[in-house]
Coordinates of C-alpha atoms and ligand atoms in Angstrom, one line a residue:
M47 CA -6.4 -3.2 -10.7
T48 CA -3.0 -1.5 -11.3
S49 CA -2.7 0.8 -14.3
T50 CA -0.7 -1.8 -16.3
E51 CA -3.3 -4.5 -15.6
S52 CA -6.0 -2.2 -16.9
L53 CA -4.0 -1.3 -20.0
Q54 CA -3.4 -5.0 -20.6
S55 CA -7.1 -5.8 -20.1
E56 CA -8.0 -3.0 -22.6
F57 CA -5.5 -4.4 -25.1
D58 CA -6.8 -8.0 -24.6
H59 CA -10.4 -6.8 -25.2
T60 CA -9.4 -4.9 -28.4
V61 CA -7.7 -8.1 -29.8
A62 CA -10.5 -10.4 -28.6
S63 CA -13.2 -8.3 -30.1
D64 CA -11.4 -8.1 -33.5
Q65 CA -10.8 -4.3 -33.3
R66 CA -7.5 -2.9 -34.4
V67 CA -4.6 -2.0 -32.2
E68 CA -3.2 1.4 -33.4
P69 CA 0.3 2.8 -32.9
R70 CA -0.6 5.2 -30.1
D71 CA -2.4 2.5 -28.1
W72 CA -0.6 0.7 -25.2
M73 CA 0.6 -2.7 -26.3
P74 CA 2.7 -5.4 -24.6
D75 CA 6.4 -5.3 -25.4
G76 CA 6.3 -8.8 -26.8
Y77 CA 3.5 -7.8 -29.2
R78 CA 5.5 -4.8 -30.4
R79 CA 8.7 -6.9 -30.8
T80 CA 6.9 -9.7 -32.7
L81 CA 5.3 -7.2 -35.1
I82 CA 8.6 -5.4 -35.7
R83 CA 10.2 -8.8 -36.4
Q84 CA 7.5 -10.0 -38.8
I85 CA 6.9 -6.7 -40.6
A86 CA 10.6 -6.0 -41.0
Q87 CA 11.2 -9.5 -42.4
H88 CA 8.2 -9.0 -44.7
A89 CA 9.5 -5.6 -45.9
H90 CA 13.0 -7.0 -46.5
S91 CA 11.5 -9.9 -48.5
E92 CA 9.7 -7.4 -50.8
I93 CA 12.9 -5.5 -51.4
I94 CA 15.2 -8.5 -51.8
G95 CA 12.5 -10.1 -53.8
M96 CA 13.0 -7.6 -56.6
Q97 CA 16.3 -9.3 -57.5
P98 CA 15.4 -12.7 -59.0
E99 CA 12.9 -11.1 -61.5
G100 CA 14.9 -7.8 -61.8
A101 CA 17.7 -9.9 -63.3
W102 CA 15.5 -10.5 -66.4
L103 CA 14.6 -6.8 -67.0
A104 CA 17.4 -6.2 -69.5
S105 CA 16.7 -9.4 -71.5
A106 CA 12.9 -9.7 -71.4
P107 CA 11.9 -11.2 -74.8
S108 CA 9.6 -8.3 -75.9
L109 CA 8.9 -4.7 -75.1
R110 CA 5.5 -5.8 -73.7
R111 CA 7.0 -8.3 -71.4
K112 CA 9.6 -5.8 -70.3
A113 CA 7.0 -3.2 -69.4
I114 CA 5.0 -5.7 -67.4
L115 CA 8.0 -6.9 -65.6
M116 CA 9.2 -3.4 -64.8
A117 CA 5.8 -2.5 -63.3
K118 CA 5.8 -5.7 -61.3
V119 CA 9.2 -5.2 -59.8
Q120 CA 8.4 -1.5 -59.0
D121 CA 5.3 -2.7 -57.2
E122 CA 7.4 -4.9 -55.0
A123 CA 9.5 -1.8 -54.1
G124 CA 6.3 0.0 -53.2
H125 CA 5.3 -2.9 -50.9
G126 CA 8.6 -2.7 -49.1
L127 CA 8.0 1.0 -48.6
Y128 CA 4.4 0.5 -47.1
L129 CA 5.8 -2.2 -44.8
Y130 CA 8.8 -0.1 -43.6
S131 CA 6.3 2.7 -42.9
A132 CA 4.1 0.3 -40.9
A133 CA 7.2 -0.8 -39.0
E134 CA 8.2 2.8 -38.3
T135 CA 4.8 3.4 -36.5
L136 CA 6.2 0.9 -33.9
G137 CA 9.1 3.2 -33.1
V138 CA 11.9 1.8 -35.3
D139 CA 13.7 3.5 -38.1
R140 CA 13.9 2.2 -41.6
G141 CA 17.7 2.8 -41.8
E142 CA 18.2 0.8 -38.7
L143 CA 16.1 -2.1 -40.2
T144 CA 18.0 -2.0 -43.4
A145 CA 21.3 -2.2 -41.4
K146 CA 20.0 -5.3 -39.6
L147 CA 19.1 -6.9 -43.0
I148 CA 22.5 -6.3 -44.4
S149 CA 24.3 -7.5 -41.3
G150 CA 22.2 -10.7 -41.2
A151 CA 20.5 -9.8 -37.9
Q152 CA 17.1 -9.9 -39.5
K153 CA 15.8 -12.4 -42.0
Y154 CA 14.0 -12.2 -45.4
S155 CA 12.0 -14.9 -47.1
S156 CA 13.9 -18.1 -47.9
I157 CA 12.4 -18.1 -51.4
F158 CA 14.5 -15.3 -52.7
N159 CA 17.7 -17.2 -52.2
Y160 CA 17.1 -19.4 -55.3
P161 CA 18.4 -18.3 -58.8
S162 CA 16.1 -17.4 -61.7
L163 CA 17.6 -19.4 -64.5
S164 CA 15.3 -18.8 -67.4
F165 CA 12.5 -16.4 -68.5
A166 CA 10.0 -19.1 -67.5
D167 CA 11.1 -18.5 -63.9
V168 CA 9.6 -15.0 -64.2
G169 CA 6.2 -16.6 -64.9
V170 CA 6.6 -19.2 -62.2
I171 CA 7.6 -16.6 -59.6
G172 CA 4.5 -14.7 -60.5
W173 CA 2.3 -17.7 -60.4
L174 CA 3.7 -19.7 -57.4
V175 CA 5.7 -17.2 -55.4
D176 CA 3.1 -14.4 -55.6
G177 CA 0.4 -17.1 -55.3
A178 CA 1.9 -18.3 -52.0
A179 CA 2.4 -14.7 -50.8
I180 CA -1.3 -14.0 -51.4
C181 CA -2.4 -17.1 -49.6
N182 CA -0.3 -16.0 -46.6
Q183 CA -1.2 -12.3 -46.8
V184 CA -4.9 -12.2 -47.4
P185 CA -5.5 -13.3 -43.8
L186 CA -3.0 -10.6 -42.7
C187 CA -5.5 -8.0 -43.9
R188 CA -7.4 -9.0 -40.7
S189 CA -4.2 -8.8 -38.6
S190 CA -4.8 -7.1 -35.2
F191 CA -2.3 -4.3 -35.9
G192 CA -4.0 -1.5 -37.9
P193 CA -1.1 -0.2 -40.1
Y194 CA 0.0 -3.7 -41.0
A195 CA -3.6 -4.9 -41.8
R196 CA -4.3 -1.8 -43.9
A197 CA -1.0 -2.1 -45.8
M198 CA -1.9 -5.7 -46.6
V199 CA -5.1 -4.7 -48.4
R200 CA -3.3 -2.8 -51.1
V201 CA -0.4 -5.2 -51.3
C202 CA -2.8 -8.2 -51.8
K203 CA -4.6 -6.4 -54.7
E204 CA -1.3 -5.9 -56.4
E205 CA 0.0 -9.4 -55.7
S206 CA -3.1 -10.9 -57.2
F207 CA -2.4 -8.9 -60.4
H208 CA 1.1 -10.3 -60.3
Q209 CA -0.1 -13.8 -59.9
R210 CA -2.3 -13.4 -63.0
Q211 CA 0.5 -11.9 -65.1
G212 CA 2.7 -14.9 -64.2
F213 CA 0.0 -17.4 -65.1
E214 CA -0.7 -15.6 -68.4
L215 CA 3.0 -15.6 -69.3
L216 CA 3.2 -19.4 -68.5
M217 CA 0.0 -20.0 -70.5
T218 CA 1.5 -18.2 -73.5
M219 CA 4.7 -20.3 -73.2
M220 CA 2.7 -23.5 -72.8
R221 CA 1.0 -22.7 -76.1
G222 CA 4.4 -22.2 -77.8
T223 CA 7.2 -24.7 -78.8
V224 CA 8.2 -27.9 -77.1
E225 CA 11.3 -26.1 -75.8
Q226 CA 9.1 -23.4 -74.2
R227 CA 6.9 -26.0 -72.5
E228 CA 10.1 -27.8 -71.2
M229 CA 11.4 -24.5 -69.8
V230 CA 8.1 -24.0 -67.9
Q231 CA 8.1 -27.5 -66.5
D232 CA 11.8 -27.1 -65.5
A233 CA 11.0 -23.9 -63.7
V234 CA 8.0 -25.4 -61.9
N235 CA 10.2 -28.3 -60.8
R236 CA 12.7 -26.0 -59.2
W237 CA 10.3 -23.5 -57.5
W238 CA 7.6 -25.8 -56.2
W239 CA 9.3 -27.0 -53.0
P240 CA 10.8 -23.6 -52.2
A241 CA 7.3 -22.1 -52.6
L242 CA 5.9 -24.5 -50.0
M243 CA 8.7 -23.5 -47.6
M244 CA 7.6 -19.9 -47.8
F245 CA 4.9 -20.7 -45.3
G246 CA 7.5 -21.4 -42.6
P247 CA 8.4 -24.5 -40.6
P248 CA 5.7 -27.1 -39.7
D249 CA 3.4 -26.1 -36.9
D250 CA 5.2 -28.3 -34.3
K251 CA 8.5 -26.5 -35.2
S252 CA 7.1 -23.0 -35.3
P253 CA 8.1 -21.2 -32.1
N254 CA 6.2 -18.0 -32.8
S255 CA 2.8 -19.3 -34.2
A256 CA 0.9 -19.9 -31.0
Q257 CA 1.6 -16.5 -29.5
S258 CA 1.1 -14.7 -32.8
M259 CA -2.2 -16.5 -33.3
Q260 CA -3.3 -15.5 -29.8
W261 CA -2.5 -11.9 -30.5
R262 CA -4.3 -12.3 -33.9
I263 CA -1.2 -11.1 -35.7
K264 CA -1.4 -14.4 -37.6
R265 CA -4.8 -15.8 -38.3
H266 CA -3.8 -19.2 -39.5
T267 CA -1.0 -21.6 -38.8
N268 CA 1.8 -22.2 -41.3
D269 CA 0.5 -25.7 -42.1
E270 CA -3.0 -24.5 -42.6
L271 CA -1.9 -22.0 -45.2
R272 CA 0.5 -24.4 -46.9
Q273 CA -2.4 -26.8 -47.3
R274 CA -4.6 -24.1 -48.7
F275 CA -1.9 -23.2 -51.2
V276 CA -1.5 -26.8 -52.4
D277 CA -5.2 -27.2 -52.9
M278 CA -5.4 -23.9 -54.8
S279 CA -2.4 -24.7 -57.0
V280 CA -3.2 -28.2 -58.2
P281 CA -6.2 -27.3 -60.5
Q282 CA -4.2 -24.3 -61.8
A283 CA -1.3 -26.7 -62.7
E284 CA -3.8 -28.9 -64.5
T285 CA -5.1 -26.0 -66.5
L286 CA -1.6 -25.0 -67.5
G287 CA -0.6 -28.6 -68.3
V288 CA 2.3 -28.9 -65.9
T289 CA 3.0 -31.3 -63.0
F290 CA 4.4 -30.7 -59.5
P291 CA 7.6 -32.7 -58.6
D292 CA 5.9 -34.6 -55.8
P293 CA 5.0 -38.3 -56.2
E294 CA 3.0 -38.2 -53.0
L295 CA 0.7 -35.4 -54.2
K296 CA -2.9 -36.8 -54.5
W297 CA -6.5 -35.9 -53.6
N298 CA -7.6 -37.3 -50.3
E299 CA -11.4 -37.8 -50.5
Q300 CA -11.7 -38.3 -46.8
R301 CA -9.9 -35.1 -45.8
Q302 CA -11.2 -33.2 -48.8
H303 CA -7.7 -31.9 -49.3
H304 CA -4.6 -33.0 -51.2
D305 CA -2.0 -35.1 -49.5
F306 CA 1.5 -34.0 -50.3
G307 CA 5.2 -34.8 -49.5
T308 CA 7.5 -33.2 -47.0
P309 CA 9.7 -30.3 -48.0
D310 CA 13.4 -30.6 -47.3
W311 CA 13.4 -28.9 -44.0
D312 CA 17.2 -29.3 -43.7
E313 CA 17.6 -27.2 -46.9
F314 CA 15.2 -24.6 -45.4
A315 CA 17.3 -24.4 -42.2
R316 CA 20.4 -23.9 -44.3
I317 CA 18.8 -21.2 -46.4
I318 CA 17.4 -19.2 -43.5
S319 CA 20.8 -19.4 -41.7
G320 CA 22.4 -17.7 -44.7
D321 CA 23.8 -20.7 -46.6
G322 CA 21.5 -20.9 -49.7
P323 CA 22.5 -20.7 -53.4
C324 CA 22.1 -16.9 -53.6
N325 CA 22.2 -15.6 -50.0
K326 CA 25.6 -13.8 -50.4
E327 CA 24.8 -12.4 -53.8
R328 CA 21.4 -11.0 -52.6
I329 CA 22.9 -9.2 -49.6
A330 CA 25.8 -7.9 -51.6
V331 CA 23.5 -6.4 -54.2
R332 CA 21.4 -4.8 -51.4
R333 CA 24.5 -3.5 -49.6
A334 CA 25.8 -1.9 -52.8
A335 CA 22.4 -0.3 -53.5
D336 CA 22.3 1.1 -50.0
D337 CA 25.9 2.5 -50.3
E338 CA 25.1 4.0 -53.7
G339 CA 22.0 5.6 -52.3
T340 CA 23.8 7.3 -49.4
W341 CA 24.3 10.6 -51.2
V342 CA 20.6 10.7 -52.2
R343 CA 19.5 10.2 -48.6
E344 CA 21.9 12.9 -47.4
A345 CA 20.8 15.3 -50.0
A346 CA 17.1 14.7 -49.3
T347 CA 17.7 15.1 -45.5
A348 CA 19.6 18.4 -46.1
F349 CA 16.9 19.6 -48.4
A350 CA 14.1 18.8 -45.9
Q351 CA 16.1 20.5 -43.1
R352 CA 16.3 23.7 -45.1
G353 CA 12.5 23.6 -45.2
E354 CA 12.6 23.6 -49.0
G355 CA 10.7 20.3 -49.1
A356 CA 7.6 22.0 -47.7
R357 CA 7.3 24.2 -50.8
Ligands
FAQ1051 N1 11.9 -17.5 -44.8 O1 7.9 -19.4 -35.8 P1 7.8 -19.2 -37.2 C1 6.6 -12.0 -51.2 C2 11.7 -17.9 -39.7 S1 6.6 -11.6 -49.6 C3 12.8 -17.1 -43.9 O2 6.8 -20.0 -38.0 P2 6.5 -16.8 -37.9 C4 6.1 -11.0 -52.2 C5 10.9 -17.0 -38.8 O3 11.1 -15.6 -39.1 C6 7.3 -13.0 -48.7 N2 12.6 -17.2 -42.6 O4 7.7 -17.7 -37.6 C7 6.9 -11.1 -53.4 C8 11.4 -17.4 -37.5 O5 12.7 -16.8 -37.3 P3 13.0 -15.6 -36.2 C9 7.4 -12.8 -47.3 C10 11.4 -17.8 -42.2 O6 6.9 -15.4 -38.1 C11 6.6 -12.0 -54.4 C12 11.6 -18.9 -37.7 O7 11.8 -19.1 -39.0 N3 6.1 -12.8 -46.7 O8 6.9 -13.1 -51.4 C13 10.5 -18.3 -43.1 O9 5.4 -17.0 -36.9 C14 7.4 -12.1 -55.6 C15 10.5 -19.7 -37.1 O10 9.3 -19.6 -37.8 C16 6.0 -12.5 -45.3 O11 7.0 -12.2 -44.7 C17 10.8 -18.2 -44.5 N4 10.0 -18.6 -45.4 O12 5.9 -17.3 -39.3 C18 8.0 -10.2 -53.6 C19 4.6 -12.6 -44.8 N5 9.5 -18.9 -42.4 O13 12.4 -14.4 -36.8 C20 8.8 -10.3 -54.8 C21 4.5 -12.2 -43.3 C22 9.8 -18.8 -41.1 O14 12.3 -16.0 -35.0 C23 8.4 -11.3 -55.8 N6 5.2 -13.2 -42.5 N7 11.0 -18.1 -41.0 O15 14.5 -15.6 -36.1 C24 4.5 -14.3 -42.0 O16 3.4 -14.6 -42.2 C25 5.3 -15.1 -41.0 O17 6.4 -14.3 -40.5 C26 5.8 -16.5 -41.5 C27 6.7 -17.2 -40.5 C28 4.7 -17.3 -41.9 C29 6.7 -16.2 -42.8

């Protein structure tokens, strides 16, 4: 056995026996590339994902709602930081990843390219977008790459608080006026299909799933998780008193799952290629924040180089 074969066999054994691959361990180049792609995309999503809700910070309807929203948006920034740190253990630099996001060379989640039109959207983002994120991320706590799996444990705890705050906000609005109930239903109508698209393309159009499942980076396919999310969301919608905009949605006794319609995959393709309702705005905001932060990074670097940071 050559030394590469023996390293490969050790790696295969680590993955097959559900142990964690750590940054200093040998790993195939493709595994490293896939992790950098997925973790970077995930980190970018958390950071860009601050924008749709952040847009409501200045006009939240009460001090209490503002404080909750501020904490939630800050949590998303924190998630981005854990994830960029996890990516850095694979030998990439956060600045380099941010440059790739801004240039369009790396993606972020399709969901954040839709506008948040009313305060009910804040509740629906918490309920459905964080809900979908949890559904996708809980299995990632068992991902084969140690730093990613460990980051996911904390992220999921916070996301589940986010989901509850969204649901509580919507429940409050549903107990309010007719106009408030209509705002909630309108927001649900606009976010339902984009939330289903968060899980990625259908399995037969997902080029990365098979290999990522074999490496145990992903533990379930895109369609499995989408189904889980639909099954989880339907009773919650009933409790809230809203409906999903899908005439094909119904319980299938035989499958013991809900049947549901097909998302508009052409719209998904347009959005992930940069042509969604808010793609340009999201990147422009991120670019401006990066430019405005240049002096802070330069000052922090100069301070660290002088050794002052150690004191
Ligand atoms: N949007 O072969 P697959 C959050 C791309 S966090 C954009 O199936 P894969 C928290 C995919 O990259 C939300 N692009 O890919 C929050 C690939 O393109 P590439 C983010 C997408 O990786 C809440 C191509 O399509 N969560 O919401 C999307 O095996 C509220 C083919 O796809 C994560 O990133 C999409 N939806 O499976 C924050 C979770 N789907 O790179 C603020 C971790 C697919 O080859 C407020 N990521 N693509 O050019 C994953 O689990 C996986 O990467 C999937 C995609 C499931 C997203």
